[in-house]
mmCIF file of C-alpha atoms in Angstrom:
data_model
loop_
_atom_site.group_PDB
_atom_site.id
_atom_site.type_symbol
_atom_site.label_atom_id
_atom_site.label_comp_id
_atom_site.label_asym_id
_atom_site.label_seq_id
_atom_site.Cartn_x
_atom_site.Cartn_y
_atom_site.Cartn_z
ATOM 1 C CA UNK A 27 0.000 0.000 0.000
ATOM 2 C CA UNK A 28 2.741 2.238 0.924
ATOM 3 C CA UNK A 29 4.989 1.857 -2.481
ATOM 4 C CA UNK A 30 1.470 2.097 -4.109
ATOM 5 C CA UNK A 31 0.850 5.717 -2.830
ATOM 6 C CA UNK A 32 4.639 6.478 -3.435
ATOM 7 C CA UNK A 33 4.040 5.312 -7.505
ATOM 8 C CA UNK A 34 0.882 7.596 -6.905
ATOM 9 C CA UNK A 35 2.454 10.838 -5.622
ATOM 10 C CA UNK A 36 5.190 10.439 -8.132
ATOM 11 C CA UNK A 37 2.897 9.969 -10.837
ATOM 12 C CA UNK A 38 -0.488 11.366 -9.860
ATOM 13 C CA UNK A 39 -2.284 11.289 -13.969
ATOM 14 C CA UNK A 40 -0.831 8.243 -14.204
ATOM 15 C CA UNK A 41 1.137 8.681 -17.399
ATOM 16 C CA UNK A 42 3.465 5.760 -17.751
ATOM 17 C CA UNK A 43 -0.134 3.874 -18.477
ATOM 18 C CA UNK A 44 -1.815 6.736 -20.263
ATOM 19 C CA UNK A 45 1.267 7.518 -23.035
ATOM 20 C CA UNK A 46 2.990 4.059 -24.033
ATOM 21 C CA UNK A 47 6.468 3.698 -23.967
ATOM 22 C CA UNK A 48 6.678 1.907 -26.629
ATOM 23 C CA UNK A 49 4.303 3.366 -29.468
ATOM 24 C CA UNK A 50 5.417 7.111 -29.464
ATOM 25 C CA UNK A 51 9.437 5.603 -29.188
ATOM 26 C CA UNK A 52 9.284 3.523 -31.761
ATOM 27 C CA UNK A 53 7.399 6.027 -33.732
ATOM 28 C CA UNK A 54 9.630 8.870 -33.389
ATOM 29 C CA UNK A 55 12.567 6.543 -33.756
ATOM 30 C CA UNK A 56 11.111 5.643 -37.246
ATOM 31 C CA UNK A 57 11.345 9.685 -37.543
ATOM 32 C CA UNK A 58 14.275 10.301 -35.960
ATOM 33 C CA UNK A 59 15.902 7.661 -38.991
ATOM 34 C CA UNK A 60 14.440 9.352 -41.939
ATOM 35 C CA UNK A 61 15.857 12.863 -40.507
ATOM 36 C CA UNK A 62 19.761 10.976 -39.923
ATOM 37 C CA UNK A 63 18.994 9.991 -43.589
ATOM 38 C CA UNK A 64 17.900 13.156 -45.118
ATOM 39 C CA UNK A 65 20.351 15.196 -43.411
ATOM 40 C CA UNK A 66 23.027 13.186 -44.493
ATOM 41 C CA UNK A 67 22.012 13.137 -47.769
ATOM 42 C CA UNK A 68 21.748 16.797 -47.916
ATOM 43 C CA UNK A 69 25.688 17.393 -46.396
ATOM 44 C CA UNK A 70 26.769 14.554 -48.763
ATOM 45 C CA UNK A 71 25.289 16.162 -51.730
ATOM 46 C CA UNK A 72 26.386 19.713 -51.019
ATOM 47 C CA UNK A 73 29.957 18.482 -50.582
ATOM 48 C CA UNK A 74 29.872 16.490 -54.011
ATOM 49 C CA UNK A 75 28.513 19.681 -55.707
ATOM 50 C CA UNK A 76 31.410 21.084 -53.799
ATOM 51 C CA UNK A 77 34.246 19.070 -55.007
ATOM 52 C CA UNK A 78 33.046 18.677 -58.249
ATOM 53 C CA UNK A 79 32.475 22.450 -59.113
ATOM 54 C CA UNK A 80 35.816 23.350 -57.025
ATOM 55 C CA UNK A 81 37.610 19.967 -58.316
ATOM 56 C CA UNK A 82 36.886 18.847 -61.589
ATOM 57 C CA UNK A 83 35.356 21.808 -63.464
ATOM 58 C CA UNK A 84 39.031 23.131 -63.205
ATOM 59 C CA UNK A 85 40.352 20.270 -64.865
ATOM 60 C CA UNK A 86 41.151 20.134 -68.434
ATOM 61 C CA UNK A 87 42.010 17.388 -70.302
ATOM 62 C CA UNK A 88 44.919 17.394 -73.167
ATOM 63 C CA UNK A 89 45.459 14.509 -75.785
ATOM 64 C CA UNK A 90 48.101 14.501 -78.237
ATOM 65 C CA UNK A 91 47.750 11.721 -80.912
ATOM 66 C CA UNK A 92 50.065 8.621 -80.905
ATOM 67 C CA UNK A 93 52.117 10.416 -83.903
ATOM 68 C CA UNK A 94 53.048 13.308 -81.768
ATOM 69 C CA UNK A 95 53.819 11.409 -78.699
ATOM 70 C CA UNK A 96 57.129 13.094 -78.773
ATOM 71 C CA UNK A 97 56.548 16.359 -78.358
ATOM 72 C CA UNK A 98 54.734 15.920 -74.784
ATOM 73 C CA UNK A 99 57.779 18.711 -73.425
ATOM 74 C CA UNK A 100 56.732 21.146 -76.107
ATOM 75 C CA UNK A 101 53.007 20.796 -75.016
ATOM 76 C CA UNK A 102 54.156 20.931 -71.342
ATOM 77 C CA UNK A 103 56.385 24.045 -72.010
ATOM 78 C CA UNK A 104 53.573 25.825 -73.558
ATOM 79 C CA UNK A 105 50.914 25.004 -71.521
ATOM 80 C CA UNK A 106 52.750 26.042 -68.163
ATOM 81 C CA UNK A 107 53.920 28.822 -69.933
ATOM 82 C CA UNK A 108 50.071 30.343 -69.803
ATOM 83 C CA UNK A 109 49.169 32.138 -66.844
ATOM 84 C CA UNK A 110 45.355 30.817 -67.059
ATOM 85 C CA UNK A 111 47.399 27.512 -66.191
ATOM 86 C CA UNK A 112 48.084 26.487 -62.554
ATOM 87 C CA UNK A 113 49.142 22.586 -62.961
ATOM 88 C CA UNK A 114 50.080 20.717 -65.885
ATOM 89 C CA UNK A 115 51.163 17.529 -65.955
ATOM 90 C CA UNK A 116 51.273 14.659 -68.035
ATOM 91 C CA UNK A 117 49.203 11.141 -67.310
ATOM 92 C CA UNK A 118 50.990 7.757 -66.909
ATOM 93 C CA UNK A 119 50.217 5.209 -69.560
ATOM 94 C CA UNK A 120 49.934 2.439 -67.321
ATOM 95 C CA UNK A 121 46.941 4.643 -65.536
ATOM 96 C CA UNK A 122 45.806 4.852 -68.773
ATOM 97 C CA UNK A 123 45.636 1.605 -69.193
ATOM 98 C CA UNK A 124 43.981 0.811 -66.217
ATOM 99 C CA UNK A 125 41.039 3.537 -66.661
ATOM 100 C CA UNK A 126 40.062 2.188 -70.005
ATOM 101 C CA UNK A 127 40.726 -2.072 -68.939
ATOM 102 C CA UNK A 128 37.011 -2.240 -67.727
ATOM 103 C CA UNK A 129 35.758 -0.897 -71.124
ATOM 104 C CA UNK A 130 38.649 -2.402 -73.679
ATOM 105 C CA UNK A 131 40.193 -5.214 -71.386
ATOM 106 C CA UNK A 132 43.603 -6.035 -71.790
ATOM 107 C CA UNK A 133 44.860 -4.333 -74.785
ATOM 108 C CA UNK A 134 48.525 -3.542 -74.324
ATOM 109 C CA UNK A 135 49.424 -3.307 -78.177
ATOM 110 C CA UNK A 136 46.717 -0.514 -78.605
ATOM 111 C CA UNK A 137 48.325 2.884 -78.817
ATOM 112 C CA UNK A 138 46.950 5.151 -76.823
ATOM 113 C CA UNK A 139 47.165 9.277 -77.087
ATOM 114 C CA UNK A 140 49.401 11.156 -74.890
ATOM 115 C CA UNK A 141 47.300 12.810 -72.465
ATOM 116 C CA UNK A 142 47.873 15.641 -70.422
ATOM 117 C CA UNK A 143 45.851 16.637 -66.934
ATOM 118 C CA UNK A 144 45.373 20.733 -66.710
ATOM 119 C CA UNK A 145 44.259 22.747 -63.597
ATOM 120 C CA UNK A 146 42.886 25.905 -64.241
ATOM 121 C CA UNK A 147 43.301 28.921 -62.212
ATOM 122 C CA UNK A 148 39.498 29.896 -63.098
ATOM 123 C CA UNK A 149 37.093 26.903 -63.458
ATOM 124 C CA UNK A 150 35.225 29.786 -65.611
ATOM 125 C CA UNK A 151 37.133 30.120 -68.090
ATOM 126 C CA UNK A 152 36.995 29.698 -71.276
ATOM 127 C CA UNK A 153 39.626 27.451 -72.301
ATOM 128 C CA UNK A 154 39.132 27.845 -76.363
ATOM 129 C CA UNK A 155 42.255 30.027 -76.445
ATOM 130 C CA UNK A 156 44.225 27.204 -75.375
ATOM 131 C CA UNK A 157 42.913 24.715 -77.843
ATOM 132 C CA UNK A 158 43.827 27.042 -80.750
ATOM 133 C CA UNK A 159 47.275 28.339 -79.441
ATOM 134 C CA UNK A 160 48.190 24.616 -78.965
ATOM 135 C CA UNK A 161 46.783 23.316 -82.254
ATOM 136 C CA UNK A 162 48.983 25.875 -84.094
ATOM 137 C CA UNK A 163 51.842 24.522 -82.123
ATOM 138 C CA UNK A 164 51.020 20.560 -82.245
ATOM 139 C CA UNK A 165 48.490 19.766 -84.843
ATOM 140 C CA UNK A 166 45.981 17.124 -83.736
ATOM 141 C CA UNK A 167 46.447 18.063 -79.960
ATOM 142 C CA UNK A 168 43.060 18.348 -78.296
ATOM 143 C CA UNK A 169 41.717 20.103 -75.102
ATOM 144 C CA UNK A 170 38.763 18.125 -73.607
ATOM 145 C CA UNK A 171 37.127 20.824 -70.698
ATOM 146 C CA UNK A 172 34.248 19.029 -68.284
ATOM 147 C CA UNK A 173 32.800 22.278 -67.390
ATOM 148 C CA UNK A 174 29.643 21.685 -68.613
ATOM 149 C CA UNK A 175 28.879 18.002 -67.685
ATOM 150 C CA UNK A 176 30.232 19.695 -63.747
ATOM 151 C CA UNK A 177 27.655 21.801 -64.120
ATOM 152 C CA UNK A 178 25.225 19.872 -64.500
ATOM 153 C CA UNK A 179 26.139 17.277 -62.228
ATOM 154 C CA UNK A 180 26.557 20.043 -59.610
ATOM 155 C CA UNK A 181 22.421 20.962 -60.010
ATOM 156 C CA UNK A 182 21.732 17.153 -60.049
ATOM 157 C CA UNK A 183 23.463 17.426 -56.750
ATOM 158 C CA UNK A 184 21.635 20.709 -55.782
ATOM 159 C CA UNK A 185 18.384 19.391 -56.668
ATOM 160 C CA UNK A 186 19.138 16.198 -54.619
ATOM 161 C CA UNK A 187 20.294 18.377 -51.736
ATOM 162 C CA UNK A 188 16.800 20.428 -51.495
ATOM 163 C CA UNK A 189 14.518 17.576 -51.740
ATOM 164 C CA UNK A 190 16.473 16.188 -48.563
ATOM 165 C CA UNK A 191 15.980 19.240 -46.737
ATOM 166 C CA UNK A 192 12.098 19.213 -47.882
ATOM 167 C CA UNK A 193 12.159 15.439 -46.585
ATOM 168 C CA UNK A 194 13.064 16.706 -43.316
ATOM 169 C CA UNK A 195 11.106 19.474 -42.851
ATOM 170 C CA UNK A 196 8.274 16.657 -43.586
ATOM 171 C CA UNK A 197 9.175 14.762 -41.527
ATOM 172 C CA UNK A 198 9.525 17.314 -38.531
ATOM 173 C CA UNK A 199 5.966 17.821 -39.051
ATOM 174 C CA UNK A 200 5.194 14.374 -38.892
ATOM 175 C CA UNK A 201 6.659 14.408 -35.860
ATOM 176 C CA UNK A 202 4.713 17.004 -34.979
ATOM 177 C CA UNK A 203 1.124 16.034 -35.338
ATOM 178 C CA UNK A 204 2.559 12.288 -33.855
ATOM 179 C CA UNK A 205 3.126 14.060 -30.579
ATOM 180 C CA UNK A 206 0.408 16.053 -30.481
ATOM 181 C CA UNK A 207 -2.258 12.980 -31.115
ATOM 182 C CA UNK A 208 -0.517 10.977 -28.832
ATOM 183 C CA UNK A 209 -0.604 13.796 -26.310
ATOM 184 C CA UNK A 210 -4.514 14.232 -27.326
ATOM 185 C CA UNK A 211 -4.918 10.253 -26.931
ATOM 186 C CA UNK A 212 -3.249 10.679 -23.001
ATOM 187 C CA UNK A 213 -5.539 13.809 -22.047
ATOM 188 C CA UNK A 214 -9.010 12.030 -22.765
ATOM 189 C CA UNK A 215 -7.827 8.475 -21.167
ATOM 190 C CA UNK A 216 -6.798 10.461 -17.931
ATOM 191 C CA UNK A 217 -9.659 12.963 -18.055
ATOM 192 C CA UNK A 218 -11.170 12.027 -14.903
ATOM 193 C CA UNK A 219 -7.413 12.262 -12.946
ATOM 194 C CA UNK A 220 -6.741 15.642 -14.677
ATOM 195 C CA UNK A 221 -10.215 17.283 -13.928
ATOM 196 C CA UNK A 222 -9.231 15.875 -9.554
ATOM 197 C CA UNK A 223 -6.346 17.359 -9.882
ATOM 198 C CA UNK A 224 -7.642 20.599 -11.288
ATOM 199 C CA UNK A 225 -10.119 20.874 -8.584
ATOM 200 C CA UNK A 226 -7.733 20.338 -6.329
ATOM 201 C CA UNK A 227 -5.607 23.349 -7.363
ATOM 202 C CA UNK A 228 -3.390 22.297 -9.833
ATOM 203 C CA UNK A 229 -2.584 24.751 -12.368
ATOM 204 C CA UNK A 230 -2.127 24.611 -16.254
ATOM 205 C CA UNK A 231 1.546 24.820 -16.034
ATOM 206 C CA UNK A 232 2.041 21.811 -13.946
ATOM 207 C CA UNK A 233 -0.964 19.607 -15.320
ATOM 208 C CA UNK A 234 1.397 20.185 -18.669
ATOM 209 C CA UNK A 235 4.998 20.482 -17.070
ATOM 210 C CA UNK A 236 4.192 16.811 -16.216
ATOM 211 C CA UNK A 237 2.566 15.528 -20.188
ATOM 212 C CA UNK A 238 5.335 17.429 -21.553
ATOM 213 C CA UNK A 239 8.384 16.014 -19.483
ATOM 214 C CA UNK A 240 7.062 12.681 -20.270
ATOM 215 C CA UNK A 241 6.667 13.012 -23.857
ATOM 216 C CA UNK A 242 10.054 14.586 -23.868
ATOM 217 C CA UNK A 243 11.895 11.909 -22.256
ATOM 218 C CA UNK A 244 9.794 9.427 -24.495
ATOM 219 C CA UNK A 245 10.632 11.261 -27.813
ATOM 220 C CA UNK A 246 14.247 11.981 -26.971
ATOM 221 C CA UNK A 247 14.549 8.080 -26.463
ATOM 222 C CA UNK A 248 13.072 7.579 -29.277
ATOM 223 C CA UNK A 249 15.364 9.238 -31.560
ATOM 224 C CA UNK A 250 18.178 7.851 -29.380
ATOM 225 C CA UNK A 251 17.498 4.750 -31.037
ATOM 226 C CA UNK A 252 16.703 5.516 -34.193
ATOM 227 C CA UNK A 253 19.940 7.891 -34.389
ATOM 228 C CA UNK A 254 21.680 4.429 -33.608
ATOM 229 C CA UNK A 255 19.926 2.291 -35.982
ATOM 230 C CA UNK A 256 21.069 5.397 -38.599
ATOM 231 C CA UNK A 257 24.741 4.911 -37.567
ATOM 232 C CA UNK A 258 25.592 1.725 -39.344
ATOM 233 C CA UNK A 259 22.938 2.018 -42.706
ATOM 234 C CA UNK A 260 25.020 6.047 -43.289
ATOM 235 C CA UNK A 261 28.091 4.320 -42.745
ATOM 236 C CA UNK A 262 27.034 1.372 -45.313
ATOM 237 C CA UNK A 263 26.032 4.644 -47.612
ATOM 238 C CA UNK A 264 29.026 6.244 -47.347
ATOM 239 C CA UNK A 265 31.242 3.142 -48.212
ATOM 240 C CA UNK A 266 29.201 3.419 -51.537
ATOM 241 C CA UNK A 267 29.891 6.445 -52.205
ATOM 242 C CA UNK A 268 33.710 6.747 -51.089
ATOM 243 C CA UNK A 269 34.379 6.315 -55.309
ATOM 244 C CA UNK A 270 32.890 9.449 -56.051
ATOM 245 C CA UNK A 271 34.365 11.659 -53.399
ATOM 246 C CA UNK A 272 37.780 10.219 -54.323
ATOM 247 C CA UNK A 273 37.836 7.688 -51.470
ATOM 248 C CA UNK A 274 40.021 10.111 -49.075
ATOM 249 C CA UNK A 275 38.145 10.097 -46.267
ATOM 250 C CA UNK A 276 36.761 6.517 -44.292
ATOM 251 C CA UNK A 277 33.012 5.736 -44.254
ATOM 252 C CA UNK A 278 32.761 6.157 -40.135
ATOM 253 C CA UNK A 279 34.957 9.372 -40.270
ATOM 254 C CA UNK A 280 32.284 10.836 -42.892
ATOM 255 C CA UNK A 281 29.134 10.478 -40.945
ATOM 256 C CA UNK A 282 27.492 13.558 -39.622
ATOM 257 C CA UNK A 283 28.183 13.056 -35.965
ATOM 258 C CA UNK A 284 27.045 16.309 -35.071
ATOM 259 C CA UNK A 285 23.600 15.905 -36.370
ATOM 260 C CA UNK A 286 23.360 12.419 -35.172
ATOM 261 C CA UNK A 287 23.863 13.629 -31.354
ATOM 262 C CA UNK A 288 21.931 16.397 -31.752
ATOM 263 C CA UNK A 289 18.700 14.464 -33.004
ATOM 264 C CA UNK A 290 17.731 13.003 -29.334
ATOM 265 C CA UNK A 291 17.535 16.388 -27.938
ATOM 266 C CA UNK A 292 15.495 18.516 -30.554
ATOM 267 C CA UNK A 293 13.484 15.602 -30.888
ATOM 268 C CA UNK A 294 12.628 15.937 -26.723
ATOM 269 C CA UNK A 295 12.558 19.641 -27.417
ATOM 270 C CA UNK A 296 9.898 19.185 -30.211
ATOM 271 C CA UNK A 297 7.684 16.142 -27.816
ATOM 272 C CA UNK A 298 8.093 18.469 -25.118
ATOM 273 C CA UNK A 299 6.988 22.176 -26.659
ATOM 274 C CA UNK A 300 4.245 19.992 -28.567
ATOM 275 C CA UNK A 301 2.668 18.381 -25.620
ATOM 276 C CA UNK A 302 2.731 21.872 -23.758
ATOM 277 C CA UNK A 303 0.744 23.426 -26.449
ATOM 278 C CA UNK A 304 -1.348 20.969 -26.583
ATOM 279 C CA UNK A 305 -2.344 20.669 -23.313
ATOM 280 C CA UNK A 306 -2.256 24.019 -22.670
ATOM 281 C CA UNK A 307 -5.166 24.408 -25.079
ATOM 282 C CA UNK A 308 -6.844 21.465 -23.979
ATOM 283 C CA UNK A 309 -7.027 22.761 -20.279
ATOM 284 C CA UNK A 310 -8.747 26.290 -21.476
ATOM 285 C CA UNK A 311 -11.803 24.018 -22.344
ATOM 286 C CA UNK A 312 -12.087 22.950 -18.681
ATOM 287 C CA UNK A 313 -14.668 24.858 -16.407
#
């Protein structure tokens, strides 16, 4: 009888019965794993757009055919020469070889063109001036910019970027309107407790200090978990895309860790301000 009244004074509405602690968890740890996704798709595709707009839309690509294999200096003199030019330098064949084995196999007879890897100063510019000074020097020589297919990559990128930012925003407001029902669903099955207390003297602000501090605690668990689930399925992510951001950096040391631990406590800040408007304006309809 005694621990009963303890359980009682320490939980007078009786909310560990009237808001599950397992429903609204699991729900916002669904939530909470959709945001980890989104906002890591959103960081990975800004720093793609990043590298590849800062990275390869500089780059400019020189071949000189088999016949004038000989006068790679002369095409390296020149092209260092130009002040539009930060880096040239020529490409190894047996890289060569190796970028075009998946497409041509083993072909070591095959000649291949002399090629020659170009880093612009201005990933702007035009590089048409180059591709005519060098042709009058080196007939046949070719300059191969990537400018445009960057660009276009870079708003693929973009475009992927916003409609992760739109996913979370959606799913914030799912969030939302699952704290608020389930806040709605705990008012009406302790109506009878609530309207005691209220008769009793208890005020607005500590009929909701109490729903919101449980729904807090509840979401922030929530997203606990699903920020954990998130940790290894980013990680399995970012291993698959390691190719396209050059492989530099490890798949655990590219994970937003700073969103990830942040999740559990805006998600309790989000339960918590939810369930305190909520039953806020429940509690005006009371006499």
């Amino acid at each position: 009888m005694a621990e009963r009244r303890m359980r009682y004074a320490r939980d007078p509405l009786g909310l560990k019965r009237a808001l599950s602690d397992r429903l609204l968890p699991g729900l916002v740890a669904a939530m909470a794993l959709l945001a980890a996704l989104a906002l890591a798709g959103s960081r990975g595709a800004a720093a793609l757009a990043d590298r590849w707009q800062h990275g390869a839309a500089a780059a400019v690509t020189v071949q000189l055919p088999p016949e004038q294999s000989g006068r790679m200096g002369d095409a390296l003199a020149l092209l260092r020469a130009r002040p539009e030019v930060a880096e040239a330098t020529p490409v190894d064949p047996d890289r060569m070889r190796e970028l075009l084995r998946p497409w041509l196999g083993e072909v070591p007879a095959l000649p291949l063109p002399s090629v020659l890897e170009l880093r612009l100063r201005d990933v702007n510019m035009d590089p048409s001036p180059i591709q005519r000074d060098l042709s009058a020097a080196i007939p046949g020589a070719e300059v191969e910019a990537h400018g445009i297919w960057v660009a276009r990559l870079a708003a693929l990128a973009r475009s992927v970027q916003g409609v992760a930012l739109a996913v979370l925003l959606l799913v914030i407001g799912v969030a939302v309107a699952v704290v608020a029902v389930a806040t709605r669903a705990g008012l009406a099955s302790r109506l009878q407790a609530i309207e005691i207390l209220h008769d009793l003297g208890a005020t607005q602000s500590d009929i909701a200090g109490r729903f919101a501090r449980r729904i807090g605690l509840l979401a922030a668990g929530g997203a606990l978990a699903g920020a954990a689930i998130a940790v290894p399925a980013l990680a399995a992510l970012a291993g698959l895309a390691a190719p396209l951001s050059g492989g530099i950096v490890t798949p655990w040391s590219s994970l937003p860790w700073l969103d990830l631990a942040l999740l559990p406590p805006i998600a309790g800040l989000i339960g918590w301000a939810t369930a305190q408007f909520s039953v806020r304006r429940w509690l005006r309809r009371l006499p």
